[in-house]
Structure formats: structure tokens, C-alpha cells
Coordinates of C-alpha atoms and ligand atoms in Angstrom, one line a residue:
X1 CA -2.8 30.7 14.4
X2 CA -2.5 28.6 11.3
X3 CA 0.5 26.5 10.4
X4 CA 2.1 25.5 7.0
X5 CA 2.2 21.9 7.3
X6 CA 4.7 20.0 5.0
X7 CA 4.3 15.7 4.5
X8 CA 7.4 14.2 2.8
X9 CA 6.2 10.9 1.6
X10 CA 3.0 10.1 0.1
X11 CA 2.9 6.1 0.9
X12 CA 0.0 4.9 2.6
X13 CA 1.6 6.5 6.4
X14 CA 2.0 9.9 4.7
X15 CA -1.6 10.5 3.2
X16 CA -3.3 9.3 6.0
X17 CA -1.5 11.7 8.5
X18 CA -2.0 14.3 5.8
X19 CA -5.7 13.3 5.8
X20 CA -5.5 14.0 9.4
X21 CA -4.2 16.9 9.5
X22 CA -6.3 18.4 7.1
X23 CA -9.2 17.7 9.5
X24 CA -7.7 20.6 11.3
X25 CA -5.2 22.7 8.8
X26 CA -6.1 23.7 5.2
X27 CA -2.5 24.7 4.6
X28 CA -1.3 21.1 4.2
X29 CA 1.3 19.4 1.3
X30 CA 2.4 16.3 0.8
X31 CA 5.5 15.9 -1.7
X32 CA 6.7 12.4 -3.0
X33 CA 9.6 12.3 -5.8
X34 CA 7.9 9.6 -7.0
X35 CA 5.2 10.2 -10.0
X36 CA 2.4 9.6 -8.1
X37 CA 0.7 8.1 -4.3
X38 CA 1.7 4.9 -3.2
X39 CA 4.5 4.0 -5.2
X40 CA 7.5 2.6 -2.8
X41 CA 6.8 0.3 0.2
X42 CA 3.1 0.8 -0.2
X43 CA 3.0 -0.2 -3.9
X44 CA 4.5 -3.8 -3.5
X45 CA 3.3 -5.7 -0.2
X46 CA 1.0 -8.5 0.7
X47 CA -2.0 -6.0 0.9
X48 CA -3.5 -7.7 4.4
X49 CA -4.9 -5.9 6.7
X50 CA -3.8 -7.8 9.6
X51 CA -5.5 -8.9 12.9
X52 CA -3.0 -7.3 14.9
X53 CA -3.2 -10.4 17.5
X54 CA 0.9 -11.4 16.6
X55 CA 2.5 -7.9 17.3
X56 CA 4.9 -8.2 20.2
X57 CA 3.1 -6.9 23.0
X58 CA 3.8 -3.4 24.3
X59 CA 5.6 -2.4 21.2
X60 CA 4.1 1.0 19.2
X61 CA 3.3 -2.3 16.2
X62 CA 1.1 -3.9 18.8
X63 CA -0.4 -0.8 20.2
X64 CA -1.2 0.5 16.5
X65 CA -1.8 -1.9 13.9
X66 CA -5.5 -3.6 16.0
X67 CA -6.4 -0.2 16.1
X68 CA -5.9 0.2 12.7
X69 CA -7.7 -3.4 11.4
X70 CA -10.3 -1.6 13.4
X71 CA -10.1 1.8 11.6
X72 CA -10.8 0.3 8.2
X73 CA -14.3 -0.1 7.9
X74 CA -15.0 3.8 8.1
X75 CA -12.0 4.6 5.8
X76 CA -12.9 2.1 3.0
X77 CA -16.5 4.0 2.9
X78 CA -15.3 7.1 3.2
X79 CA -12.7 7.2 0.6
X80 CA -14.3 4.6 -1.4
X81 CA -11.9 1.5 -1.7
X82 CA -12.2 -1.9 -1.4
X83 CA -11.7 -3.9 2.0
X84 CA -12.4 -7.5 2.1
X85 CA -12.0 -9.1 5.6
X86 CA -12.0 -12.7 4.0
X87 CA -10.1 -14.2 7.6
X88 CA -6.8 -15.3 8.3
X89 CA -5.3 -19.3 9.1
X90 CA -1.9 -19.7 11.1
X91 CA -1.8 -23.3 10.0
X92 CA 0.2 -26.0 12.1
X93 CA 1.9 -29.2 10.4
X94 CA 2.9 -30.5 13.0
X95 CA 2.4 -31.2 17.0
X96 CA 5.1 -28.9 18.0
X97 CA 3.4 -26.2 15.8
X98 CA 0.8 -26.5 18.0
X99 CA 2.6 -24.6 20.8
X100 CA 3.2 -21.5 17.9
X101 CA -0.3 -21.5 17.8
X102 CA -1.2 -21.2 21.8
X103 CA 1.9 -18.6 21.8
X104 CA -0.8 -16.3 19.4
X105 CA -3.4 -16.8 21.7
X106 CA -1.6 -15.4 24.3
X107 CA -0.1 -12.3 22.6
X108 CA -3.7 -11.8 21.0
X109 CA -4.8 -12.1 24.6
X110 CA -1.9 -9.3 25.6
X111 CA -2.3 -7.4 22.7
X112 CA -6.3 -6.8 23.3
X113 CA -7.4 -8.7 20.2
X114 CA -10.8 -11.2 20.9
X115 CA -11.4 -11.9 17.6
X116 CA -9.6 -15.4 16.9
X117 CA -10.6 -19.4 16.8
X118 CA -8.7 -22.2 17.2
X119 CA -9.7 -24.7 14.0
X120 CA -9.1 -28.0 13.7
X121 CA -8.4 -30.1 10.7
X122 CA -12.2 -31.3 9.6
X123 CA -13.5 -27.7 9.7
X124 CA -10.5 -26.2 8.0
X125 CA -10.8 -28.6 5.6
X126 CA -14.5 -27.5 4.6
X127 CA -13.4 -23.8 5.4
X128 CA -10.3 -24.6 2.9
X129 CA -10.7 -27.6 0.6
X130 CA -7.6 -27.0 -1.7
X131 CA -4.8 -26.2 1.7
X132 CA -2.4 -29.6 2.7
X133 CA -4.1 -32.2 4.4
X134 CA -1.3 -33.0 6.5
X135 CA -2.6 -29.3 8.1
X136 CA -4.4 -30.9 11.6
X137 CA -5.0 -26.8 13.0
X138 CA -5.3 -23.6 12.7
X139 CA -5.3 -20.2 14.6
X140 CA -8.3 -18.5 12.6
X141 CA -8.8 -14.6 12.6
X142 CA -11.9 -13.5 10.9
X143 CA -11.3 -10.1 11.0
X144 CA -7.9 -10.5 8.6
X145 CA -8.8 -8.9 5.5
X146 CA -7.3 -7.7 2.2
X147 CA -7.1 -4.3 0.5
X148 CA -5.4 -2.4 -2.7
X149 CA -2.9 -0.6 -0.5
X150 CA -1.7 2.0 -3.3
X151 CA -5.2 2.8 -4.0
X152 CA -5.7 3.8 0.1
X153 CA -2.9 6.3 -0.5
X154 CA -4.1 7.3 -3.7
X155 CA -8.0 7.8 -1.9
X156 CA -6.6 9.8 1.2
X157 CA -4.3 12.2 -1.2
X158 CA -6.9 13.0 -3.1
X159 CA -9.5 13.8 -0.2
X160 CA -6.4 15.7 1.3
X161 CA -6.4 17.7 -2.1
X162 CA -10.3 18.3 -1.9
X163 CA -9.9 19.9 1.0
X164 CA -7.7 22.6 0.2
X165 CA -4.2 20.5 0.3
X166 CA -1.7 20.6 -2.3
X167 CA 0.0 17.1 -3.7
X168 CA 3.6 17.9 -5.0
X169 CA 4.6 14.7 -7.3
X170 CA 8.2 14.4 -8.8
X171 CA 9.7 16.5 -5.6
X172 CA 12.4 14.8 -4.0
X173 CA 13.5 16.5 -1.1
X174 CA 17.2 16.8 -1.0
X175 CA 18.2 19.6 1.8
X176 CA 17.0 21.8 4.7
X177 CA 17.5 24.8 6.0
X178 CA 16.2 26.7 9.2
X179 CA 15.1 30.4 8.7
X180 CA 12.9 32.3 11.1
X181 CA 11.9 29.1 13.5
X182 CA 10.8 28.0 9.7
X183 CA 12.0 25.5 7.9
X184 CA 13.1 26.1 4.1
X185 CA 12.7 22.4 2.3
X186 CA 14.5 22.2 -0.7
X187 CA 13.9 20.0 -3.5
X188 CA 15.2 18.9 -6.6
X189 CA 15.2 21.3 -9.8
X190 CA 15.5 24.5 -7.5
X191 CA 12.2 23.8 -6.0
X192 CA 11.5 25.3 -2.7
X193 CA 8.6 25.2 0.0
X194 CA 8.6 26.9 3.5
X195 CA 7.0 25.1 6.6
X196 CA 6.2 25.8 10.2
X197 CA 5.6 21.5 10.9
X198 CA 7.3 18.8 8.8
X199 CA 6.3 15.1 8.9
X200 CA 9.2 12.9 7.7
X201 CA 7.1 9.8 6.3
X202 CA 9.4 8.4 4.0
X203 CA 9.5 5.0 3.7
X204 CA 12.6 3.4 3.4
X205 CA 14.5 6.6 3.2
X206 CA 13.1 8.1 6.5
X207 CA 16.2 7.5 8.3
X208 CA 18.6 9.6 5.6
X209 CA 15.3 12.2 5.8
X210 CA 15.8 12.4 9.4
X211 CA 19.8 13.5 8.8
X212 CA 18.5 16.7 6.8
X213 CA 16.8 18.3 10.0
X214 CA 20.1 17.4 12.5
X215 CA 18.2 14.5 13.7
X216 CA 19.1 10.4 14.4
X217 CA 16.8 7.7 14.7
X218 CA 17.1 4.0 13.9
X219 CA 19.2 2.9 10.9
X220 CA 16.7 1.7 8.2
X221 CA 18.0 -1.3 6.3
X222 CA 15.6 -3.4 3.6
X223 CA 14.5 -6.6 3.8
X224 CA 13.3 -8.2 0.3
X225 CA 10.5 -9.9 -0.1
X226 CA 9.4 -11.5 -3.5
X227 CA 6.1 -12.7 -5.0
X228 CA 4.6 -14.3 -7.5
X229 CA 0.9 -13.2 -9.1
X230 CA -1.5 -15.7 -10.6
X231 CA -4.3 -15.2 -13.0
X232 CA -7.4 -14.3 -11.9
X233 CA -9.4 -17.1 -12.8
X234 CA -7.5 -20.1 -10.6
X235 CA -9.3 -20.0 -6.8
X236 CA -6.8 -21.6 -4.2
X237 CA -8.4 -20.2 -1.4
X238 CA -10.8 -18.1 0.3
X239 CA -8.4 -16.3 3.3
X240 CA -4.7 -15.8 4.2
X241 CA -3.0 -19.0 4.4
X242 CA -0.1 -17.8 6.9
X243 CA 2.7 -20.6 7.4
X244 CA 4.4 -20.0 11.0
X245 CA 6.6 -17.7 10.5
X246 CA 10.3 -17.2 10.9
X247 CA 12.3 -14.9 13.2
X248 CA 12.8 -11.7 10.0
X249 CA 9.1 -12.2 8.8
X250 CA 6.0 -13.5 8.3
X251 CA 6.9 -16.5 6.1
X252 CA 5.8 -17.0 3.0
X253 CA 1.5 -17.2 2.3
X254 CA -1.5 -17.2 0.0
X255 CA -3.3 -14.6 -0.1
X256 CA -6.1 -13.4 -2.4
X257 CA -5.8 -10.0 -4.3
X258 CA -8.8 -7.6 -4.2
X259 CA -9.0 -7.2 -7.9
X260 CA -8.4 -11.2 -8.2
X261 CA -5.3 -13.8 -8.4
X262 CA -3.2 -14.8 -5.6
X263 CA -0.4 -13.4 -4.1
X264 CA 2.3 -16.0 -3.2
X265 CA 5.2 -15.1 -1.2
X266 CA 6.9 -12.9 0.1
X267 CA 10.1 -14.8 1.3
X268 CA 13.0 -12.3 3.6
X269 CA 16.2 -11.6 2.0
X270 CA 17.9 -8.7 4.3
X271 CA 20.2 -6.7 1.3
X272 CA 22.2 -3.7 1.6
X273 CA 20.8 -1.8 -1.4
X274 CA 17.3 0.3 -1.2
X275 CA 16.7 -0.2 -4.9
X276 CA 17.4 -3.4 -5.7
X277 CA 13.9 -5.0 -6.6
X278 CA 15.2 -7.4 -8.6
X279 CA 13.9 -11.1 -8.4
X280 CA 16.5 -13.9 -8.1
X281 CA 15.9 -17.7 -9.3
X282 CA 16.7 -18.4 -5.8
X283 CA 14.0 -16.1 -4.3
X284 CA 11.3 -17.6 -6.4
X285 CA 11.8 -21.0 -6.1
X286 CA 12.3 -20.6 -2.1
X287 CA 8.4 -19.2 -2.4
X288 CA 7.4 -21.6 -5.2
X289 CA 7.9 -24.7 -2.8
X290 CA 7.1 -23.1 0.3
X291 CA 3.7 -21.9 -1.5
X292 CA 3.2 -25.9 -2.6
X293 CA 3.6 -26.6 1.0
X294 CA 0.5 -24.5 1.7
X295 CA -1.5 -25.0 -1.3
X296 CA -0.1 -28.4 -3.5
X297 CA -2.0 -27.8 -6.5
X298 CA -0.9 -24.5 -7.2
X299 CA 0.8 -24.7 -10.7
X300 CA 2.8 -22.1 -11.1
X301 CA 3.8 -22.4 -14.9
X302 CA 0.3 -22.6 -16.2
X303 CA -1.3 -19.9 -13.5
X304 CA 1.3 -17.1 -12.6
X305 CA 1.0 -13.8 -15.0
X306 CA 4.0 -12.1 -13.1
X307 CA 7.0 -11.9 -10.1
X308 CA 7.8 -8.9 -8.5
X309 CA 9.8 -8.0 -5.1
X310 CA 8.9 -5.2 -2.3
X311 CA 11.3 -3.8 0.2
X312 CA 10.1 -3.6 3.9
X313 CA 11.7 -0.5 6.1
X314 CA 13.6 -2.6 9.2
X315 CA 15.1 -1.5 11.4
X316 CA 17.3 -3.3 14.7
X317 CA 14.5 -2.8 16.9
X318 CA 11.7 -4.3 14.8
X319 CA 9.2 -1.9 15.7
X320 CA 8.1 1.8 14.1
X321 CA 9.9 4.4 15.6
X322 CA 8.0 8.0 15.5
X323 CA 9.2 10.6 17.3
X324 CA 9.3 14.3 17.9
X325 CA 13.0 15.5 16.2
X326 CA 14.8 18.6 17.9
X327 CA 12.5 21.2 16.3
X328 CA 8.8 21.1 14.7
X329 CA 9.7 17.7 12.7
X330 CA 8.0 14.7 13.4
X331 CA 9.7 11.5 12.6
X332 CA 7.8 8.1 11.2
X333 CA 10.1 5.8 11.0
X334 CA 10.5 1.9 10.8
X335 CA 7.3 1.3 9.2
X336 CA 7.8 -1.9 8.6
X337 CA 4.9 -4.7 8.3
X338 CA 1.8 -4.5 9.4
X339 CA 2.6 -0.4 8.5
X340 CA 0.0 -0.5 6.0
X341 CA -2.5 -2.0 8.8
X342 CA -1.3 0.6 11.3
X343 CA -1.4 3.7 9.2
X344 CA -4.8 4.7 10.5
X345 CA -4.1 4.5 13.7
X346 CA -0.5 6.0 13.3
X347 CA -1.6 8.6 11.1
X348 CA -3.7 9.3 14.6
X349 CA -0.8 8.8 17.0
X350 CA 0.9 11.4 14.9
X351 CA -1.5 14.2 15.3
X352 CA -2.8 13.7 18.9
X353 CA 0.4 12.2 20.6
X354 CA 3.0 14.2 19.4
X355 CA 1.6 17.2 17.6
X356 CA -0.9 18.2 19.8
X357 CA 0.6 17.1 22.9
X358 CA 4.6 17.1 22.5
X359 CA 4.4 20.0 20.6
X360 CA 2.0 21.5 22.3
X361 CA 0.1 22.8 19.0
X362 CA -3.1 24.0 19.5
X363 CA -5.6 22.9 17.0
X364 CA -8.8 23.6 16.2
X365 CA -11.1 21.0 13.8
X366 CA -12.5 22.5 11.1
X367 CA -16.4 22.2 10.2
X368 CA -16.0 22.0 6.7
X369 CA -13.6 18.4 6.1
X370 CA -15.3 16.6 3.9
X371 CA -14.0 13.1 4.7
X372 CA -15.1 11.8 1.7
X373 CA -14.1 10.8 -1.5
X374 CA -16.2 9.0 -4.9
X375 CA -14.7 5.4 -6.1
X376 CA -11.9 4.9 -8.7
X377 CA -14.0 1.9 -9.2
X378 CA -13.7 -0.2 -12.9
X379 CA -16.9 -1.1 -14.3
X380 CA -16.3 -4.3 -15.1
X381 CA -17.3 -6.3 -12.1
X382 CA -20.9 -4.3 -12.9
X383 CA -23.6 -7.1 -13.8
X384 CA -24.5 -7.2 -17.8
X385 CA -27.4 -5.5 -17.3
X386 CA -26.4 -2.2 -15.6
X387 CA -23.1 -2.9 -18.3
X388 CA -25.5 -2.9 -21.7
X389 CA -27.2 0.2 -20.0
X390 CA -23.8 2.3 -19.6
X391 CA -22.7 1.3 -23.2
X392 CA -26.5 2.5 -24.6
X393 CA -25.3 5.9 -22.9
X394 CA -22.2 6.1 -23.8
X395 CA -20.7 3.7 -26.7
X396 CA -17.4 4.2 -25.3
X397 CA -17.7 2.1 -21.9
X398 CA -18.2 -0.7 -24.7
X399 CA -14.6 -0.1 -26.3
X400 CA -12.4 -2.6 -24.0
X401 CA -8.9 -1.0 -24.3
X402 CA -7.7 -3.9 -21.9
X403 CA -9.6 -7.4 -22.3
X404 CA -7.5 -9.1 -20.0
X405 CA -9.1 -7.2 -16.6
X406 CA -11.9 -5.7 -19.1
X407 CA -11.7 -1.9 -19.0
X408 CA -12.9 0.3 -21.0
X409 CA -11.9 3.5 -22.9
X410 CA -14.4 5.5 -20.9
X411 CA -12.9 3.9 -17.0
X412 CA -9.6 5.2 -18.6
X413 CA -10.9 8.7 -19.2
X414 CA -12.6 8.9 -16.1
X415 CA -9.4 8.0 -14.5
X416 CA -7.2 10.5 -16.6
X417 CA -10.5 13.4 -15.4
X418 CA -9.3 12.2 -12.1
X419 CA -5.9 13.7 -12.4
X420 CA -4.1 10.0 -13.9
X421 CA -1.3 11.4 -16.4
X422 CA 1.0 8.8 -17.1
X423 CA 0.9 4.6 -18.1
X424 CA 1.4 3.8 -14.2
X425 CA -1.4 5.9 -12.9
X426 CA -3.7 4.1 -15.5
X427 CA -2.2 0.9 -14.4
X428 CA -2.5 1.4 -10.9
X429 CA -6.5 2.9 -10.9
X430 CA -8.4 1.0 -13.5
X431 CA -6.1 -2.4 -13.4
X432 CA -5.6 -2.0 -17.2
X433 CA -2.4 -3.9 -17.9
X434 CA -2.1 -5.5 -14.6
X435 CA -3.5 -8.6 -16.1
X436 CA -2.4 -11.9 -17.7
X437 CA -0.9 -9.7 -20.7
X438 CA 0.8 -7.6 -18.5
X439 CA 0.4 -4.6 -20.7
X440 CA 2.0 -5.8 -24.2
X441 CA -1.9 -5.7 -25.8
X442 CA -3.4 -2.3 -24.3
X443 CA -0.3 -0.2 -23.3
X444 CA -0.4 0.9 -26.8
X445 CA -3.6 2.0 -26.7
X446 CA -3.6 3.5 -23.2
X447 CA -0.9 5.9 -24.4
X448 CA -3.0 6.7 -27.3
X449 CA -5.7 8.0 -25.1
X450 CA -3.4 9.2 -22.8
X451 CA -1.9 11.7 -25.5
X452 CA -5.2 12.9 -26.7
X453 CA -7.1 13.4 -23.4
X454 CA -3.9 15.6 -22.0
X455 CA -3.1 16.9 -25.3
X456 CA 0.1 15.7 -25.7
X457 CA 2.3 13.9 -28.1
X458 CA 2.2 10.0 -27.6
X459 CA 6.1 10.4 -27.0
X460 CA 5.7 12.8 -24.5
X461 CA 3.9 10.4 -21.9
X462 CA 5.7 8.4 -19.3
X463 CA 5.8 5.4 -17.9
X464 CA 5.4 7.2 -14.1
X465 CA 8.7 9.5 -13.3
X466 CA 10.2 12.4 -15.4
X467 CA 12.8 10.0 -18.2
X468 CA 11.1 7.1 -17.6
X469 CA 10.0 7.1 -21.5
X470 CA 8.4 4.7 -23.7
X471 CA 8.6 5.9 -27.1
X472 CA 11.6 7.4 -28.0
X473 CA 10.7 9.5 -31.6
X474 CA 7.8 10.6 -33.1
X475 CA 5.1 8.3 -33.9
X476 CA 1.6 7.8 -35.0
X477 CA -0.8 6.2 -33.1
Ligands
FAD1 C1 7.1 -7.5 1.1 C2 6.3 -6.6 2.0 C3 5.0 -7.1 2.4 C4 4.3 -6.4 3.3 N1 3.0 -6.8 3.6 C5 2.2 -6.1 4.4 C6 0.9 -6.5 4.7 O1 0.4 -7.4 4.2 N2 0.2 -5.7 5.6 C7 0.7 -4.6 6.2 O2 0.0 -4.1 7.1 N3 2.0 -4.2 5.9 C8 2.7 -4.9 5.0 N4 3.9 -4.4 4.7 C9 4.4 -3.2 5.2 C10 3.8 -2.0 4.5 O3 3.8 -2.1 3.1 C11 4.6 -0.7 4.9 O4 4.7 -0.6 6.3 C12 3.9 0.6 4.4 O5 3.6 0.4 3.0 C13 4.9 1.7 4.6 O6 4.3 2.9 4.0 P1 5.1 4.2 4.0 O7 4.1 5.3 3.6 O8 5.8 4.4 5.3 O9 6.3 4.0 3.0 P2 6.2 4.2 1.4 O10 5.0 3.7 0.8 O11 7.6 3.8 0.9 O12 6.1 5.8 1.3 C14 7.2 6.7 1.5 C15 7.3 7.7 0.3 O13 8.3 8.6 0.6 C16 8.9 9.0 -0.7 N5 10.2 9.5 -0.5 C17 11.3 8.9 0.0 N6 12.4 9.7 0.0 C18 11.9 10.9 -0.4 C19 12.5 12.2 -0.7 N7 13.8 12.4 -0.4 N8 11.7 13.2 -1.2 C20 10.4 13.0 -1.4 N9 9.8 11.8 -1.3 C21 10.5 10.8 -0.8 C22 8.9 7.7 -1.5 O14 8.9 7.9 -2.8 C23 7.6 7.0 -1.0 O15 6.5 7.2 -1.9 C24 4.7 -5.1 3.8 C25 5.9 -4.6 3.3 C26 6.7 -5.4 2.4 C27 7.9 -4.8 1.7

């Protein structure tokens, strides 16, 4: 028997357990209302993949997200993306720190996790030359390491679509119905989809998801967290600079970004509202001085390009909640941080604990997944060379459409070949715009290209969801 399998929710959680279920089901979907994968929770984070050695024992977060650090390796080759494990510091000011820091090495101990060091001030120093002096240790964990989350969700939906699954963007799923042990999803604009298995991965709205199919699990409530982005070309550090953290988060850090800059923040501000990602002059000074704390000669005047806030999924029980509901729905709840390290291993717990075994599916693998998928990669990190040798080919990987993170009008075609159809998904693949411009020289430009290679008119593209606009009459370009 095959089943129609339906995946609400295309963060990082959702198309990875779409990517695993595709290893055994062709007849796999995955709808998002947003415009593309990646775009909530999994868009605005810290972007560590975490050692998993601080997860309170025994909880599902302990149990998954080591499992998932290890997972990484194999899924950054086979779907092509970035991972850097560049290391982790817990750093300790003070003597009473110090008893933080043996607290980690007994959860790391509980939690399975051997890879860790306790460093002492010299060392750290020559690990770290530009953190506080007044640091005297650390707890070090070399197998911390950074990613471009959207672009993991963005690499499993589309090996999800080469194999045979369908992505449904701009679907926001707004009722359900039962018919014939089926369940009849309905989405906005009168769109409808019938499914024998539903995975509920929404994100911050998981909980409300959960109340469509008759089912309650924990209330989801946000927790903000703010950050500030630096330019490229300023090097703090060379791993996660973690303070000790506080009882609602990890505290605020310094963490590298895969496609350059720092990340400072995020601070914890628990709000009511699940859109408010607004920044507050609060907020950012809060992470301004707590990011001086870590790293004093960070100035954030000359070297930040932007600020932007994410909105973790909590819940009372501070851990991920995924579940069976009454009929063939699976719940995955509570993803809350280290979700985006767990969602390997979760998108694995899904399938084998509660699919296969609660609901007693049989499966079969298929021979023919194909688990993987070519690189979104930019050129520009290319050396001259092999660069003067693409431009002698083709004149248009010359034609820099954004000089700030230096791509080209050919990395924005490829991208566009690739199935990018609005100024986000061109933001979010190639990094055009997502440097110290932010946008105000090449979006122009992108939209330009944008129009031509989809044959539309330049007013006609978006900025990522249906209304979301940018030119609001005709216009040459
Ligand atoms: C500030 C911050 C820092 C973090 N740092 C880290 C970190 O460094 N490392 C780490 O491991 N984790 C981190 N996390 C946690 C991590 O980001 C999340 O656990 C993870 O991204 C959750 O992914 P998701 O797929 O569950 O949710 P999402 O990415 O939000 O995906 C859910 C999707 O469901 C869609 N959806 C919702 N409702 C509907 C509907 N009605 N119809 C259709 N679609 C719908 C949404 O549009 C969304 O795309 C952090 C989180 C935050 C906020």
C-alpha cells in the first residue's frame, strides 16, 4: 500500500522529515504559506549547530539534538551546504562560574557527549586573542559548528522534490476535515489536498495546527530574540563565544556567520504576539553591552550592516513535544533551540518512532532515493584564477549585480534556473543584498533580471509572499 503523505511546514523540521519520508513514499508534499523554505523560525536564529552536551538530560532535546550535531556531516555533503564546526567556549568570569562550567560536564557526561575540554585562560587566550581577559576558563566543544539554516531547508525541499515530492508555497492551511479515514486539508484560496498521514511541523503555529485535527498539545508562546549583523570583513573570533546562560535562554554570544560577519545576540524577551519581530532600543542595547562583555573591541557603529529579531517556539515544558494525535497526524511541536541542531535526528524520530511503530505503518525503502542534491553555491569565494576562467566562458559571471557579497548576474540566473522567483529567494541563495548595502544598490537590478528570466513585468515580482510588492506602477528598468 502507498500512502499520501502531507508535511505542513517547510522550516528546517519539516523538510527533513519530508526528506525522510521520501526515502520510503514518493507521494510526499510539503506546503508552507510562506513564499518559500525556511522562512519563520528557521530563517532568523543563531545558526549553531550545537554540541548537544547542555540539553537537560533525559528530555526528547537531550536525546535528539547530539544525534543530530552528529547527523550533519553526511547531510551537508549530500545536499550540498556549508557546515563549519569551528568549536564552541562557555566562558567563566568569575570563580563561581566555574561551578556552571563542571555542571556541563556532568550533563555532557549524562547526555552521552565526549567531545568537550576544559580551557584555561593562557590557552584561550591564543585560541581567542580578541575575547575579555578577565575570562580565566572555558568549557570548549570542538564539535560546535555553524551553518546557513534556511539553506538546509531549502537543500532537503528540493531533494524531496527530485524525488518525486511536490513543494506547495503560498498554502496556508486554515481547516480540516475527515472523509473516508482521509483527511481533506484545506487551504487558503479554495485550495484543497487529501491525505492518508499528516505531519504538523509548524513552527510557532504548531499548537493552533494541532486544534484543526481535534488535538491538544502544549501551548506555544514566543520568546524574542534580537541580533545584530556585522560586516564581513571585521574578525572577532574564530568559534561561539557562549556567556553562561540564563534560566529562558542561551544568553547572548558571538558567533561567526557561514557566509561571513558576526552574529551578536540574541537576548530573551517572552511576548504575547507571534509576529512581532520588531527590534526595540532596549533589546539592542541589552546585546550591545552584553556582546562588549564577550568581545570589548567590537564597535558596533562602524561594523554592524543590520538588526533583526527571531522568535523561538516555547513552550511550559521547555522541551519538543512530538506526538502521535488521535488519528494518522503526527505532531512536532516545541521546537524550540537547538531545533535546528535536532532536526536530523527528529526528522528520524518521526518516521521510525511514531510512524512506523505507533502507527504501525508498514514501509518499504525505496531503491531509487537519490539523497543528493548539487550546491546553491556563489562563486565568489572561487580563487581568481578558476574566476578569470568562468568569465572567459561566459562574460556574464563577470557582471557583479551585488559588489557588496560579489555575485554575479550569472549566480543569479542559476539561482532563478533553480526555481528562485522572487527578491527573497535571490536574497536568501546567492547572498545578494544581504551585505553592507543591504539591498539599496542591487535590488534594482535583481528585479530587472528577475522580470526577464521569468518573463514578467518588473512590477509583477515580489518581495517573497503574494502583496508583498515593490514597485507599485509600471516602470522601465
Ligand atoms: C533567536 C533564535 C535563535 C536560535 N538559535 C538556534 C541555534 O543556534 N541552533 C539551533 O539548533 N536552534 C536554534 N534555534 C531554534 C531553531 O531555529 C528552531 O528550533 C527551528 O528553526 C524550528 O524549525 P521549524 O521547522 O520547527 O519551524 P519554522 O522554521 O518556523 O517552520 C515552520 C513553518 O510552518 C509554516 N506554517 C505555519 N503555520 C502554517 C499554516 N497554517 N499553513 C502552512 N504553513 C504554515 C511557517 O510558515 C514555517 O515556514 C533558535 C531559534 C531562535 C528564534
Amino acid at each position: 500500500m502507498t500512502f499520501l503523505i502531507a508535511v505542513i511546514g517547510a522550516g528546517v523540521v519539516g523538510t527533513l522529515i519530508a526528506r525522510e519520508l521520501i526515502k520510503y513514499e514518493k507521494d510526499v508534499a510539503i506546503f508552507d504559506e510562506k513564499s518559500g523554505p525556511g522562512r519563520m523560525v528557521s530563517k532568523a536564529n543563531s545558526g549553531i549547530i550545537h554540541g548537544g552536551y547542555d540539553d537537560t538530560p533525559n528530555t526528547l532535546r537531550a536525546k535528539l539534538s547530539y544525534k543530530g550535531n552528529k547527523m550533519y556531516d553526511e547531510l551537508s555533503k549530500d545536499l550540498s551546504f556549508d557546515l563549519k564546526r569551528c568549536g564552541s567556549h562557555v566562558v567563566a568570569f568569575e570563580e563561581e562560574d566555574l561551578e556552571y562550567i563542571n555542571s556541563l560536564v556532568e550533563k555532557a557526561i549524562k547526555n552521552g557527549v565526549e567531545e568537550y575540554q576544559i580551557i584555561k585562560g593562557e590557552t584561550l587566550k591564543k585560541m581567542e586573542p580578541k575575547v575579555n581577559e578577565d575570562i580565566i576558563a572555558s568549557f570548549y566543544c570542538p564539535i560546535a559548528g555553524i551553518v546557513n539554516p534556511w539553506m538546509v531547508a531549502h537543500q532537503a525541499a528540493r531533494n524531496v522534490e527530485m524525488n518525486g515530492g511536490k513543494l506547495y508555497f503560498n498554502k496556508k492551511l486554515i481547516d480540516v476535515e475527515m472523509n473516508d479515514k482521509r483527511y481533506l486539508l484545506k487551504f487558503e484560496d479554495d485550495f484543497e489536498f487529501e491525505a492518508d498521514i499528516v505531519i504538523n511541523a509548524a513552527g510557532l503555529y504548531a499548537d493552533e495546527i494541532a486544534k484543526l485535527f481535534g488535538d491538544e498539545v502544549p501551548k506555544i508562546y514566543p520568546v524574542k530574540g534580537e541580533y545584530y549583523l556585522t560586516k564581513p570583513e571585521f574578525k572577532y573570533v574564530n568559534s561561539i563565544i557562549f556567556p553562561i546562560p540564563n534560566k529562558i535562554s542561551k544568553g547572548c554570544l558571538v558567533v561567526p556567520v557561514i557566509d561571513g560577519g558576526f552574529l551578536i545576540g540574541p537576548n530573551a524577551q517572552e511576548i504575547r504576539d507571534k509576529k512581532d519581530f520588531s527590534n526595540t532600543n532596549e533589546g539592542l542595547s541589552e546585546i550591545r553591552e552584553k556582546g562588549l562583555k564577550l568581545v570589548p573591541e567590537i564597535n558596533y557603529r562602524q561594523d554592524s550592516v543590520k538588526t533583526f529579531a527571531g522568535l523561538r517556539p516555547e513552550t511550559a515544558e521547555k522541551d519538543f513535544y512530538i506526538g502521535k494525535g488521535e488519528g494518522n497526524v503526527v505532531h512536532v511541536s516545541g521546537i524550540r533551540s537547538p531545533g535546528l541542531t535536532a532536526a536530523p535526528a527528529i526528522a528520524q524520530y518521526v518516521v521510525d518512532e511514531i510512524i512506523k511503530k505507533e502507527m504501525n505503518t508498514k514501509f518499504l525503502k525505496r531503491q531509487d532515493f537519490n539523497p543528493k542534491v548539487d550546491s546553491f553555491r556563489v562563486f565568489n569565494e572561487e580563487d581568481i584564477d578558476l574566476w578569470n576562467e568562468r568569465i572567459e566562458n561566459d562574460p556574464e559571471a563577470g557582471e557583479l549585480v551585488c559588489f557588496c557579497n560579489k555575485v554575479s548576474k550569472k549566480d543569479i540566473k542559476a539561482a532563478i534556473k533553480k526555481g528562485a522567483k522572487t527578491l527573497e529567494d535571490i536574497k536568501f541563495l546567492t547572498g545578494a543584498s544581504f551585505g553592507e548595502c543591504q539591498g539599496s544598490y542591487c535590488s534594482s537590478k535583481i528585479v530587472k533580471i528577475l522580470a526577464e528570466e521569468l518573463n514578467k513585468k518588473p512590477e509583477d515580482i515580489v518581495m517573497n509572499e503574494k502583496g508583498t510588492w515593490i514597485i507599485d506602477s509600471e516602470v522601465r528598468l
